[in-house]
Amino acid sequence: MKQYIKIEISQLLGILLIFSTIGYLTKQPYIAMGLSLIAYFAKHAYYLTRLASLIDSESQISPPYPPDIWGLIYKELARHRMRSRKRKRTLNRFASRFRKVATSIPDGLLILSKPGSLEWANPAANQLLNISWPRDEGVPVEQLLHLEGLREYLEAPDYQKPLEFPSPVNRAIILSLRVAPFGSKKAQRLLVVRNITELYNLNQTRRDFVSNVSHELRTPLTVISGFLENLSDNQMLEFQKRPFLLMLQQAERMNTIINDLLALSRLEMGKAPSSEKPVFVAELLNKIVDQARALADQKGEYDITLDADDELCVVGEESELLSAFSNLIYNAIIHTPTKTKISVNWRRQEKTACFSVSDTGPGIEQHAIPRLTERFYRVDKARSRQSGGTGLGLAIVKHIIGRHDGELRISSQPGVGSRFDCTFPEEMVIEKSQLQPQQTSKC
Ligand code: ADP
């Protein structure tokens, strides 16, 4: 920089010297001085206008010689232009690669603007949803998709669960829609639409199969149980009593499994809880804990405590929540030895509400925890069977809590105890004081 300033100053001094000599020789010093200033400014005006035209045009920039302050500016401009050309080339290459990838992806991709109108869509979106870009650019996505619940889904605070719906192009195709927010403050959204027909049909077949088999087994089992009960009531020889008792016990066990399988099928088939009434959880828990204490008394001595916020209600289906909560409370009695401390809690956790059951029982190994909600998974198969467990209880609990938009979390430490938390989001929680009089009188 210093070197350019030196050149600039020496150029100015040179011009002044030449013109002052001319002024001295012609005896016109002021005119010569004026001419020198005009010459100096003319040079700057020339390079300035050249610079302006160079900025506008794409032509090659050649810095003036000698390399004065204009040389520095021209050189910097040339360097900047070269860098931005390189960046443009890289961006173009990247954009064309992105376009090729987006075109070949079988999933439909839609980019939405901040207010929710279409900015861009790939060709798969046209095949799956009949949404074409640029034809539909700027149209609100709700007008393009006509999907019930789409607005609520897009406005939800998180998008953990996908939205499943039949394709508007062909209703036999089942699609799953997920949202990936991106951009500054995650204000823009990328919708990813996937064809899940095969998986959906497979699941449907599995559900139908389990449900049909359970229904088909129920009738013969009722007949067998009825006969066994009649026979065991009659007088029988001593050596016949034990096999009959065992047969009756096994028939009862099969009945429990079938009932649990049917309950699970029903839960899987329905999308949302069948009722959306406020459930008075504290009252529900009082009833369950009373019954649980009676069960515990049969087994031995247990220390069961209940601490429930009487004001806190959850919106949903009471019979389902009763099943989930009692499953967890009974598990704490069934899978722990006597003298175990069991605490049942229902309280607010910031804006959410949490139901929890913790015990000081034997606990569960870490590797088993993620598998507990799988159907028929039992940590100790033999012991669970003895205690009458089917291995379906926690799968049922997970489904019920999920249907109420909640989350089941399990934590445990062998030798210390286990804890089962069911957290319900803010929108499912309601205070008793917020309810209408007729809603509270129902409880
Ligand atoms: P089950 O019908 O056997 O109770 P669940 O699905 O309810 O089936 O539970 C799965 C397994 O999780 C049980 O078999 C048991 O091994 C374990 N389990 C559940 N609750 C507890 C608990 N409170 N303490 C220790 N183990 C538990």
mmCIF file of N, CA, C and O and ligand atoms in Angstrom, residues 327 331-332 335-336 359 362-364 372 377-380 384 389-395 418 420, ligand 1:
data_model
loop_
_atom_site.group_PDB
_atom_site.id
_atom_site.type_symbol
_atom_site.label_atom_id
_atom_site.label_comp_id
_atom_site.label_asym_id
_atom_site.label_seq_id
_atom_site.Cartn_x
_atom_site.Cartn_y
_atom_site.Cartn_z
ATOM 1 N N ASN A 327 -51.112 -51.402 34.388
ATOM 2 C CA ASN A 327 -50.060 -52.314 33.916
ATOM 3 C C ASN A 327 -48.738 -52.000 34.586
ATOM 4 O O ASN A 327 -48.035 -52.887 35.066
ATOM 5 N N ASN A 331 -46.981 -54.257 37.412
ATOM 6 C CA ASN A 331 -45.642 -54.784 37.091
ATOM 7 C C ASN A 331 -44.687 -54.569 38.254
ATOM 8 O O ASN A 331 -43.860 -55.414 38.560
ATOM 9 N N ALA A 332 -44.802 -53.380 38.902
ATOM 10 C CA ALA A 332 -43.895 -53.058 40.005
ATOM 11 C C ALA A 332 -44.118 -54.005 41.182
ATOM 12 O O ALA A 332 -43.211 -54.204 41.996
ATOM 13 N N HIS A 335 -43.081 -57.976 39.451
ATOM 14 C CA HIS A 335 -41.672 -58.264 39.123
ATOM 15 C C HIS A 335 -40.691 -57.854 40.218
ATOM 16 O O HIS A 335 -39.501 -57.704 39.945
ATOM 17 N N THR A 336 -41.194 -57.603 41.419
ATOM 18 C CA THR A 336 -40.273 -57.247 42.519
ATOM 19 C C THR A 336 -40.604 -58.109 43.740
ATOM 20 O O THR A 336 -41.740 -58.573 43.888
ATOM 21 N N ASP A 359 -39.664 -48.183 41.594
ATOM 22 C CA ASP A 359 -39.587 -49.209 42.644
ATOM 23 C C ASP A 359 -38.138 -49.447 43.036
ATOM 24 O O ASP A 359 -37.223 -49.070 42.313
ATOM 25 N N PRO A 362 -35.413 -55.414 41.860
ATOM 26 C CA PRO A 362 -34.120 -55.925 41.376
ATOM 27 C C PRO A 362 -33.537 -55.138 40.197
ATOM 28 O O PRO A 362 -32.364 -55.262 39.887
ATOM 29 N N GLY A 363 -34.376 -54.330 39.540
ATOM 30 C CA GLY A 363 -33.898 -53.548 38.390
ATOM 31 C C GLY A 363 -33.760 -54.407 37.142
ATOM 32 O O GLY A 363 -33.986 -55.623 37.171
ATOM 33 N N ILE A 364 -33.382 -53.761 36.042
ATOM 34 C CA ILE A 364 -33.297 -54.454 34.741
ATOM 35 C C ILE A 364 -31.943 -54.105 34.123
ATOM 36 O O ILE A 364 -31.509 -52.950 34.178
ATOM 37 N N LEU A 372 -37.807 -53.941 26.105
ATOM 38 C CA LEU A 372 -38.938 -54.232 27.001
ATOM 39 C C LEU A 372 -40.301 -54.025 26.358
ATOM 40 O O LEU A 372 -41.258 -54.700 26.708
ATOM 41 N N TYR A 377 -41.486 -59.921 24.851
ATOM 42 C CA TYR A 377 -40.135 -59.869 25.428
ATOM 43 C C TYR A 377 -40.248 -59.868 26.949
ATOM 44 O O TYR A 377 -40.960 -59.063 27.536
ATOM 45 N N ARG A 378 -39.542 -60.793 27.561
ATOM 46 C CA ARG A 378 -39.500 -60.853 29.026
ATOM 47 C C ARG A 378 -38.057 -61.036 29.432
ATOM 48 O O ARG A 378 -37.326 -61.808 28.791
ATOM 49 N N VAL A 379 -37.623 -60.342 30.472
ATOM 50 C CA VAL A 379 -36.218 -60.444 30.883
ATOM 51 C C VAL A 379 -35.967 -61.865 31.372
ATOM 52 O O VAL A 379 -35.012 -62.516 30.954
ATOM 53 N N ASP A 380 -36.834 -62.332 32.247
ATOM 54 C CA ASP A 380 -36.701 -63.702 32.734
ATOM 55 C C ASP A 380 -37.981 -64.434 32.353
ATOM 56 O O ASP A 380 -39.002 -64.326 33.032
ATOM 57 N N SER A 384 -41.428 -64.767 34.561
ATOM 58 C CA SER A 384 -42.560 -63.971 34.114
ATOM 59 C C SER A 384 -43.787 -64.858 33.882
ATOM 60 O O SER A 384 -44.903 -64.516 34.227
ATOM 61 N N GLY A 389 -47.426 -63.413 33.600
ATOM 62 C CA GLY A 389 -47.160 -62.357 32.600
ATOM 63 C C GLY A 389 -47.263 -62.883 31.185
ATOM 64 O O GLY A 389 -46.970 -64.044 30.919
ATOM 65 N N THR A 390 -47.683 -62.014 30.271
ATOM 66 C CA THR A 390 -47.782 -62.421 28.860
ATOM 67 C C THR A 390 -46.639 -61.833 28.038
ATOM 68 O O THR A 390 -46.401 -62.239 26.914
ATOM 69 N N GLY A 391 -45.968 -60.825 28.570
ATOM 70 C CA GLY A 391 -44.911 -60.152 27.819
ATOM 71 C C GLY A 391 -45.479 -59.119 26.855
ATOM 72 O O GLY A 391 -44.780 -58.599 25.985
ATOM 73 N N LEU A 392 -46.776 -58.830 27.005
ATOM 74 C CA LEU A 392 -47.410 -57.854 26.101
ATOM 75 C C LEU A 392 -47.729 -56.540 26.811
ATOM 76 O O LEU A 392 -48.086 -55.547 26.175
ATOM 77 N N GLY A 393 -47.599 -56.554 28.149
ATOM 78 C CA GLY A 393 -48.019 -55.399 28.950
ATOM 79 C C GLY A 393 -47.362 -54.090 28.532
ATOM 80 O O GLY A 393 -48.057 -53.093 28.256
ATOM 81 N N LEU A 394 -46.035 -54.085 28.441
ATOM 82 C CA LEU A 394 -45.351 -52.813 28.133
ATOM 83 C C LEU A 394 -45.572 -52.385 26.683
ATOM 84 O O LEU A 394 -45.560 -51.194 26.381
ATOM 85 N N ALA A 395 -45.792 -53.379 25.775
ATOM 86 C CA ALA A 395 -46.109 -53.023 24.377
ATOM 87 C C ALA A 395 -47.447 -52.276 24.360
ATOM 88 O O ALA A 395 -47.606 -51.260 23.653
ATOM 89 N N SER A 418 -36.217 -49.691 39.362
ATOM 90 C CA SER A 418 -36.632 -49.267 38.014
ATOM 91 C C SER A 418 -37.587 -48.095 38.118
ATOM 92 O O SER A 418 -38.239 -47.892 39.148
ATOM 93 N N PHE A 420 -40.510 -46.026 35.534
ATOM 94 C CA PHE A 420 -41.245 -45.921 34.269
ATOM 95 C C PHE A 420 -41.945 -44.574 34.252
ATOM 96 O O PHE A 420 -42.751 -44.291 35.133
HETATM 97 P P1 ADP B 1 -45.172 -59.148 31.586
HETATM 98 O O1 ADP B 1 -46.495 -59.623 31.171
HETATM 99 O O2 ADP B 1 -44.125 -60.207 31.616
HETATM 100 O O3 ADP B 1 -45.224 -58.298 32.809
HETATM 101 P P2 ADP B 1 -44.450 -56.666 30.342
HETATM 102 O O4 ADP B 1 -44.394 -56.295 28.908
HETATM 103 O O5 ADP B 1 -45.360 -55.904 31.217
HETATM 104 O O6 ADP B 1 -44.725 -58.210 30.379
HETATM 105 O O7 ADP B 1 -42.986 -56.540 30.934
HETATM 106 C C1 ADP B 1 -41.898 -57.078 30.185
HETATM 107 C C2 ADP B 1 -40.789 -57.506 31.109
HETATM 108 O O8 ADP B 1 -40.211 -56.363 31.716
HETATM 109 C C3 ADP B 1 -41.238 -58.364 32.262
HETATM 110 O O9 ADP B 1 -41.312 -59.711 31.891
HETATM 111 C C4 ADP B 1 -40.167 -58.136 33.298
HETATM 112 O O10 ADP B 1 -39.092 -58.988 33.058
HETATM 113 C C5 ADP B 1 -39.727 -56.701 33.019
HETATM 114 N N1 ADP B 1 -40.289 -55.734 33.968
HETATM 115 C C6 ADP B 1 -41.403 -54.975 33.813
HETATM 116 N N2 ADP B 1 -41.594 -54.173 34.869
HETATM 117 C C7 ADP B 1 -40.577 -54.413 35.724
HETATM 118 C C8 ADP B 1 -40.205 -53.890 37.010
HETATM 119 N N3 ADP B 1 -40.922 -52.962 37.620
HETATM 120 N N4 ADP B 1 -39.071 -54.387 37.574
HETATM 121 C C9 ADP B 1 -38.331 -55.326 36.951
HETATM 122 N N5 ADP B 1 -38.634 -55.857 35.756
HETATM 123 C C10 ADP B 1 -39.738 -55.410 35.144
#
